[in-house]
XYZ file of C-alpha atoms in Angstrom:
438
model
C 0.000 0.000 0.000
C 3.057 2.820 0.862
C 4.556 1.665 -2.324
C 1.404 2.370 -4.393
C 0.248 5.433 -2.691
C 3.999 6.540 -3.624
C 3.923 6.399 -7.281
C 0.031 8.136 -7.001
C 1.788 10.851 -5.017
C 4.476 11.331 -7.396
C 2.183 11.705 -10.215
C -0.018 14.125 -7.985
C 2.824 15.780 -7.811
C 3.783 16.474 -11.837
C -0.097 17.341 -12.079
C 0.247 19.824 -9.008
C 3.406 21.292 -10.734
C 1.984 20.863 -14.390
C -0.636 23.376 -12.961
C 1.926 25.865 -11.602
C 3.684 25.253 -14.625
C 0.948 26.523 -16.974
C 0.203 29.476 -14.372
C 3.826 30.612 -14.826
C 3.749 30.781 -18.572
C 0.167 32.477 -18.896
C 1.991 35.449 -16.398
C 4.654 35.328 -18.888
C 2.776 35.454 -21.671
C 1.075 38.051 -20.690
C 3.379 40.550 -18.772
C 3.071 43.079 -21.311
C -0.891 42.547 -21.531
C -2.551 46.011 -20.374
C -4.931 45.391 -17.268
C -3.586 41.644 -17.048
C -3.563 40.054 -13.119
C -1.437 37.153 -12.451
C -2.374 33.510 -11.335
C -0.789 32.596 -8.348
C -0.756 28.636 -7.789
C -0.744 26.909 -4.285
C 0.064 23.365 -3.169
C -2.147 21.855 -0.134
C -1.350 18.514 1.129
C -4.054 15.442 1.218
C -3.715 13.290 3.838
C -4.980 9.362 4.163
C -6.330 8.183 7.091
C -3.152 6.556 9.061
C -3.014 3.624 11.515
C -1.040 4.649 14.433
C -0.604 1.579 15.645
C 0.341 -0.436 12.789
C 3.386 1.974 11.956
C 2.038 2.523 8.334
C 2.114 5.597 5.952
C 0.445 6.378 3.227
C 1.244 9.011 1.191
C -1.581 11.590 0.395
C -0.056 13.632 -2.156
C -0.325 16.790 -2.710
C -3.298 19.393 -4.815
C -2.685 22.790 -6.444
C -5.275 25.629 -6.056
C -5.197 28.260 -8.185
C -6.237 32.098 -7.891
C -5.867 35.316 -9.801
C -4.607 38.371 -7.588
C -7.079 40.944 -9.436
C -6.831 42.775 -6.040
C -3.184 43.944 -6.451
C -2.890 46.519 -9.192
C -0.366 47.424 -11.587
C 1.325 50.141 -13.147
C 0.342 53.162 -14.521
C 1.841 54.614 -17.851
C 0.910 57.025 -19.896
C -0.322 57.605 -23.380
C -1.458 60.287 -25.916
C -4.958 59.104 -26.260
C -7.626 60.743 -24.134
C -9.646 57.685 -24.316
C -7.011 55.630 -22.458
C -8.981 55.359 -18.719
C -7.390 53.581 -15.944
C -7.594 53.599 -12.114
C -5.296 55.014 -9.714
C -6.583 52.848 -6.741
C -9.774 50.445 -5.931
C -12.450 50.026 -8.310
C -13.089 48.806 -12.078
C -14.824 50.324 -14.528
C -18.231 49.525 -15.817
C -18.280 47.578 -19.738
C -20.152 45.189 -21.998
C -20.333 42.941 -24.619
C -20.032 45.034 -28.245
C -20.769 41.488 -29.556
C -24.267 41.841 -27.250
C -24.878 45.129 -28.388
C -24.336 44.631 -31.988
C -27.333 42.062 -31.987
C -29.344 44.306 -30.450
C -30.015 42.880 -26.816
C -31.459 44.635 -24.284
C -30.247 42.841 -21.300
C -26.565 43.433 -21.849
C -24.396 41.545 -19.493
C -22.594 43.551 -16.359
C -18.859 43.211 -17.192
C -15.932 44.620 -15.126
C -12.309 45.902 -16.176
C -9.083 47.609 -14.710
C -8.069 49.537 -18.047
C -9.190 49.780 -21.731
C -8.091 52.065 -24.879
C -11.271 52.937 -26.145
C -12.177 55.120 -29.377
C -15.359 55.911 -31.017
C -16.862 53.389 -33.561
C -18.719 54.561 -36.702
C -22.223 54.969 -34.297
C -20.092 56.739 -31.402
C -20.052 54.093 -29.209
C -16.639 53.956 -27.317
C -15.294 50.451 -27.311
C -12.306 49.006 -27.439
C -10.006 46.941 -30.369
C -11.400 43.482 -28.204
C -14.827 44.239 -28.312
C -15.307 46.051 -24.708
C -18.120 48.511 -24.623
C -17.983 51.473 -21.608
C -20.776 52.065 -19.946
C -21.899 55.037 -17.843
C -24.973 57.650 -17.014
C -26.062 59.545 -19.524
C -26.232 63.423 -18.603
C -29.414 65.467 -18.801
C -29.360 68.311 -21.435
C -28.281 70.814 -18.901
C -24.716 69.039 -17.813
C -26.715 67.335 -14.913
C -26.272 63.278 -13.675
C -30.148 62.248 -12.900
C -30.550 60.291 -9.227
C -29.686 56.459 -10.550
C -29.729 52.999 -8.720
C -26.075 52.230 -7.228
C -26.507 48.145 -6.858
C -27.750 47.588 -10.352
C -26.790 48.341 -13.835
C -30.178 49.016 -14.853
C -29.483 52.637 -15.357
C -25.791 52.280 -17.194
C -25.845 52.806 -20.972
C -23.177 52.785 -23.591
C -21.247 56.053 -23.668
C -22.328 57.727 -26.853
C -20.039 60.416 -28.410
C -21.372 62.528 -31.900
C -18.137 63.149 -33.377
C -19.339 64.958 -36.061
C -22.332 66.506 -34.798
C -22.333 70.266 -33.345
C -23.400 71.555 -30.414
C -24.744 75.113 -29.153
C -25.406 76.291 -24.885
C -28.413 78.564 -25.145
C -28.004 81.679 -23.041
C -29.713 81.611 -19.731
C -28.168 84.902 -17.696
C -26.794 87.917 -18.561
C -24.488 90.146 -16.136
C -25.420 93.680 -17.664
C -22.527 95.771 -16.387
C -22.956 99.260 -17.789
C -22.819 102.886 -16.652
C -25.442 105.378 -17.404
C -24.169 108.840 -17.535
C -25.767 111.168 -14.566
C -25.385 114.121 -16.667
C -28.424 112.887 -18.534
C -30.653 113.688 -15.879
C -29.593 116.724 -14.980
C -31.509 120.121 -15.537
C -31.007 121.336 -19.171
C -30.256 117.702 -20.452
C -31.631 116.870 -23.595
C -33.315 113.101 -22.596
C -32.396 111.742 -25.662
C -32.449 107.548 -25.412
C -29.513 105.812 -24.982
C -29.364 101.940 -26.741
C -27.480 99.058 -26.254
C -27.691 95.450 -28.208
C -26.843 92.532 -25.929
C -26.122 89.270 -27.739
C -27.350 86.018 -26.818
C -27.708 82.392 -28.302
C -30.866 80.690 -28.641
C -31.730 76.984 -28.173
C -30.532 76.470 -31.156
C -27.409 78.408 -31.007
C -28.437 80.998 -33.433
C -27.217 84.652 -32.086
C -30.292 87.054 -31.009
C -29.569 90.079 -28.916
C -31.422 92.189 -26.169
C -32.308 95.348 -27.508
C -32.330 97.981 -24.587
C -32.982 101.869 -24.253
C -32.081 103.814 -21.287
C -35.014 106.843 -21.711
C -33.504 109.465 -18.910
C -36.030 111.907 -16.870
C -34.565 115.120 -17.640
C -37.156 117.010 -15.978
C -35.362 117.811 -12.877
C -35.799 121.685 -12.086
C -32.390 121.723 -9.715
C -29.997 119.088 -9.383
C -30.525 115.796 -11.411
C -33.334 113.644 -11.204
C -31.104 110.362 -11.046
C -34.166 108.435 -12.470
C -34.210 106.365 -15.933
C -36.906 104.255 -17.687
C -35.703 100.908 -19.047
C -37.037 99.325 -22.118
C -35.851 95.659 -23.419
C -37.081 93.992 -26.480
C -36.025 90.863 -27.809
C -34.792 90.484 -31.430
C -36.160 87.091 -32.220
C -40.022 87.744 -31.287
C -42.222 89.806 -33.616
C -41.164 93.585 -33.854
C -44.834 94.342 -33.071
C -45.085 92.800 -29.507
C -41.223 92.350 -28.592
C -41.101 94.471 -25.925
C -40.199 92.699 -22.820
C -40.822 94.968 -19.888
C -40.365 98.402 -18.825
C -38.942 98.986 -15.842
C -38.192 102.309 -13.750
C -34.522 102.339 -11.934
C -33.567 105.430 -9.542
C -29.697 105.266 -8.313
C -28.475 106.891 -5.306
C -26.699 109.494 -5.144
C -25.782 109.355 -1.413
C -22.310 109.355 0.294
C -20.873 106.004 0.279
C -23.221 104.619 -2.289
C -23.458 106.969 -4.902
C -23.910 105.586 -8.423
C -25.566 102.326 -7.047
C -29.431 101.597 -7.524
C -31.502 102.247 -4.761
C -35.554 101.318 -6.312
C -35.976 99.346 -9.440
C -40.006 99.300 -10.150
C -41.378 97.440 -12.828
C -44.264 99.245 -15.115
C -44.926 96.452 -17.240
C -43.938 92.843 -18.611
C -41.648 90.500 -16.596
C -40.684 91.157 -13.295
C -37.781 92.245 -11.643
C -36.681 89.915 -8.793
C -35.007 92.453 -5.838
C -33.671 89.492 -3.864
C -31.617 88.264 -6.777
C -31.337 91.471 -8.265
C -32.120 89.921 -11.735
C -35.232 90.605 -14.361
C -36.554 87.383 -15.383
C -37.109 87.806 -19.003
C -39.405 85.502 -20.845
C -37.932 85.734 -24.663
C -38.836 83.644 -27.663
C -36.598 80.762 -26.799
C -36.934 80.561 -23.189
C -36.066 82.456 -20.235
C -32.788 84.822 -19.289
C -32.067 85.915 -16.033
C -30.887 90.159 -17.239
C -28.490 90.822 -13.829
C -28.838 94.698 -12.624
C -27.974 94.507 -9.156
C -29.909 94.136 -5.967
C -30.691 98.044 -4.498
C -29.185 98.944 -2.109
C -26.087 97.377 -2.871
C -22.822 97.718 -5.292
C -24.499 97.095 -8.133
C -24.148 96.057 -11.484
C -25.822 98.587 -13.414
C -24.456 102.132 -12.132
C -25.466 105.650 -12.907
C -21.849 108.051 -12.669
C -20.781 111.179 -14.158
C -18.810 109.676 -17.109
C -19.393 108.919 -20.414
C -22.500 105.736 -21.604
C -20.243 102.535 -21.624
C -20.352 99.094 -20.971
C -17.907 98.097 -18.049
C -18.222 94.191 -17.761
C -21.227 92.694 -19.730
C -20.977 88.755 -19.428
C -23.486 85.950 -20.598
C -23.475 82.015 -20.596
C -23.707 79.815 -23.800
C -22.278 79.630 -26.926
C -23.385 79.262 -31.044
C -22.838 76.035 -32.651
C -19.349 74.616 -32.684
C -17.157 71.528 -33.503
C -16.362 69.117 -31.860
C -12.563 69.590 -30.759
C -11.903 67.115 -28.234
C -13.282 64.798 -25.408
C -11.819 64.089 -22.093
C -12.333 62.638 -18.672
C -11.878 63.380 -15.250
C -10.477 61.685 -12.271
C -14.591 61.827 -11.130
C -15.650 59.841 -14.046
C -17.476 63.030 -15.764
C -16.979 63.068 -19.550
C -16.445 66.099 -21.261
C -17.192 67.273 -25.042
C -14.870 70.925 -25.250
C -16.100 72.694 -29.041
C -14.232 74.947 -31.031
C -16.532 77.806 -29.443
C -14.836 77.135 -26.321
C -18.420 75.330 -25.238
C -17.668 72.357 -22.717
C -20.430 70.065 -22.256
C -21.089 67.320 -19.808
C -21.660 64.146 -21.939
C -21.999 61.317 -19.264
C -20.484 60.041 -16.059
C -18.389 56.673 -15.730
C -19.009 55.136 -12.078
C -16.517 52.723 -10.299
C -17.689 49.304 -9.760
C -16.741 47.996 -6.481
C -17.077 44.398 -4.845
C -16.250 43.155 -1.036
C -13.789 39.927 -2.824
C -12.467 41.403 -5.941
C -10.435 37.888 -6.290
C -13.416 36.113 -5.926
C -14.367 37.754 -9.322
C -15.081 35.105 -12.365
C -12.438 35.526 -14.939
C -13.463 36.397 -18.492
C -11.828 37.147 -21.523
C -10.049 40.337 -22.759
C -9.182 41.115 -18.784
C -12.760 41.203 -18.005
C -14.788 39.863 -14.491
C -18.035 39.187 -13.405
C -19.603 38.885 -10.501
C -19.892 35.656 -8.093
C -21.402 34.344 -5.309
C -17.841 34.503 -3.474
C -16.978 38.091 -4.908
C -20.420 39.376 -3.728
C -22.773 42.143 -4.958
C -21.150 45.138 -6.916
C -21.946 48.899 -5.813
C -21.571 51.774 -8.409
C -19.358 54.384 -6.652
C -18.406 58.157 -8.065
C -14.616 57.978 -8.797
C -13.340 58.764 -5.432
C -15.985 58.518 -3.249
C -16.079 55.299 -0.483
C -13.158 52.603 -0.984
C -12.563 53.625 -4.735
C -9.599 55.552 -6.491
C -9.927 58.040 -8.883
C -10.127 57.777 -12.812
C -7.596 58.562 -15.216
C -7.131 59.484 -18.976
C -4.319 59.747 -21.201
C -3.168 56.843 -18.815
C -3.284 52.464 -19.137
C -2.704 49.849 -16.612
C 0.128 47.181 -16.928
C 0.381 43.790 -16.049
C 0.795 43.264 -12.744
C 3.258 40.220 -13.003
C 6.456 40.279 -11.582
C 8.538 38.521 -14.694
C 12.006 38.352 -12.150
C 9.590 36.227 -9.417
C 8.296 34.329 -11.966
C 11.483 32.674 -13.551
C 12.676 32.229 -10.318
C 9.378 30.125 -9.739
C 9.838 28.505 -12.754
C 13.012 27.593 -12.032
C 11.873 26.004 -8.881
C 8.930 24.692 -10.416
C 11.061 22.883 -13.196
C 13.404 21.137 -10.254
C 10.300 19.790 -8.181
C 8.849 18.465 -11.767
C 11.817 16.534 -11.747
C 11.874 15.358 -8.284
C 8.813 14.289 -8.516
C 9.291 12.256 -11.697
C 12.634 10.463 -9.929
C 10.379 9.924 -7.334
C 8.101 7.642 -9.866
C 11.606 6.052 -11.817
C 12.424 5.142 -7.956
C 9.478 3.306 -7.098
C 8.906 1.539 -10.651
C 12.427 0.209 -10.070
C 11.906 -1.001 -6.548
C 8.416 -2.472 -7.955
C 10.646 -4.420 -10.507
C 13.076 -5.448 -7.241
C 9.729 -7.062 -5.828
C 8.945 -8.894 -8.511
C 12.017 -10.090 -9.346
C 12.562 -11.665 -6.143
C 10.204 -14.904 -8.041
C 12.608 -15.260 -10.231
């Protein structure tokens, strides 16, 4: 029986080391794979039930487990392609199947990676040369993430980038920084109107302007009256009923706040807010919040003894541009930036996180899924909880060792051997026993 359970242990043993064997050259193989996690193999004994008594041994032999070490990461390098997204830290980023997608399911399988080079295909999808899709929340019109689900992928989508379509912000405030001369409403001033065109873009990026006149009272009998009526019209409505509101605006003219407004009364159309200090305009497109300044305070519209100007007139949006380029940040938030200067918030990428990230199922293309032994996945922001942050330009290498590995392979190679001598010695002492007949 010790002779038999011998050889059986010796060939246990070239299996165990077969298996370390093929773990070694896999690492090898694929030390300059991007994203690639070793295999590390173990040996655990097995052990026969032994009679004390009797003096016998049997030998067990021995089993190799194997495991992939997805929780230790590798090195980052970096690259000229925007598009290149790694991790600096815990977490993997959310893909699927572009083989899934392509046949049009609609329950596309959850899939996991470290790193991926992806580019935009001929629909915009970003995906990579081995058929990994990425995933992430698509952003509302106005740059905004809506409220998703964290522990399911039912809100994820494909990211989605128009390469060659244009985009346009529509304008939604104007800062009207402008002085109105107080010589105007002084006696013997001549109350002519003064005007003053403010662009903006419309929803579809086509330039309109604000069309203002500053009407001063000239009427004062000593001293100025400080008082002007404000008219604003919008250039894309009909000329006929374009007029916006009409609004009366006294500035002070006391120490210490001279030039500021102190009463802003509106005579007609939309309202002027004196909390925010802002006249909500209703034009054809939408609405524009038309800054003045809140009374009482600096404000921005001012009344001083200096020429009409405009000091510091500033507005949001932007006309139709081309797309120039398309980054990410270390938050996962993906970024379209158009020759206009326009940057708009395309979608955000979340970090998938596990409790076992080595209990992950193995895939192809350096791809995981989840297990019963890795446990449930949780979408994280890029740097929020246990996760690192996201990078671009940027790929992960291999985390194998190549040094430790021929060393292992060297030692691997030696207890092959062993264990085949170990199998030569006990055939020959099997041919001893049976040549004691002869």
């Amino acid at each position: 029986m010790s002779m038999s359970s011998a050889l059986n242990a010796g060939v246990s043993g070239l299996a165990a080391h077969s298996t370390k064997l093929a773990t070694i050259s896999d690492n090898i193989a694929n030390s300059g794979t991007y994203g690639y996690k070793r295999v590390e193999t173990d040996f655990e004994s097995m052990v026969l039930n032994q009679s004390r008594s009797s003096g016998l041994y049997s030998a067990g032999g021995v089993h190799a487990n194997s495991r992939r070490i997805i929780d230790q990461n590798g090195a980052l390098v970096t690259t000229t392609n925007a598009m290149d997204i790694a991790i600096a830290g815990r977490g993997m980023l959310p893909v699927t199947s572009a083989v899934d997608l392509d046949n049009g399911f609609s329950d596309l399988p959850m899939l996991m990676c470290r790193t991926g080079s992806f580019r935009a295909d001929a629909d915009g999808i970003m995906r990579t040369d081995s058929g990994l899709v990425l995933m992430g929340w698509p952003a509302r019109p106005d740059g905004t993430i809506p409220v998703v689900t964290r522990d399911t992928a039912g809100g994820l989508e494909p990211v989605r980038i128009e390469t060659n379509q244009g985009s346009g912000d529509p304008t939604t405030a104007v800062s009207l920084g402008v002085n109105l001369p107080a010589q105007e409403t002084a006696v013997g001033a001549s109350g002519a109107p003064l005007t003053l065109q403010v662009e903006y873009f419309d929803n579809l990026g086509a330039s309109e302007s604000l069309n203002l006149t500053f009407i001063p009272d000239a009427t004062a009998v000593a001293g100025r009256t400080n008082t002007w009526t404000v008219e604003v019209r919008d250039s894309a409505s009909n000329p006929a009923t374009n007029l916006l509101g009409t609004y009366q605006i006294i500035f002070d003219d006391s120490q210490g706040s001279g030039g500021n407004i102190a009463s802003v009364t509106t005579l007609s159309g939309d309202p002027f807010n004196p909390a925010t200090g802002e006249i909500m305009l209703n034009v054809a497109g939408g609405s524009i919040d038309l800054e003045i300044g809140i009374p009482g305070e600096i404000t921005r519209l001012k009344q001083l003894s200096t020429s009409f100007a405009p000091t510091n007139i500033t507005k949001d949006g932007s006309p139709v541009g081309n797309l120039t380029s398309v980054e990410i940040d270390e938050n996962g938030f993906m970024r379209a930036t158009y020759d206009t200067g326009f940057i708009k918030t395309l979608c955000q990428v979340p970090l998938v996180d596990v409790p076992n990230q080595n209990g992950l199922i193995s895939l192809d293309s350096q791809t995981y899924m989840v297990s019963p032994t890795s446990g449930s996945f949780f979408l994280w922001d890029a740097g929020d909880g246990p996760t690192g942050s996201i990078k671009g330009y940027a790929m992960e290498t291999s985390n194998t060792d190549v040094a430790a590995e021929l060393t292992d392979l060297i030692q691997t190679q030696r207890a092959y051997s062993s264990n085949a001598k170990v199998i030569q010695t006990v055939d020959e002492m099997l041919q001893e026993t049976t040549s004691i007949k002869r």
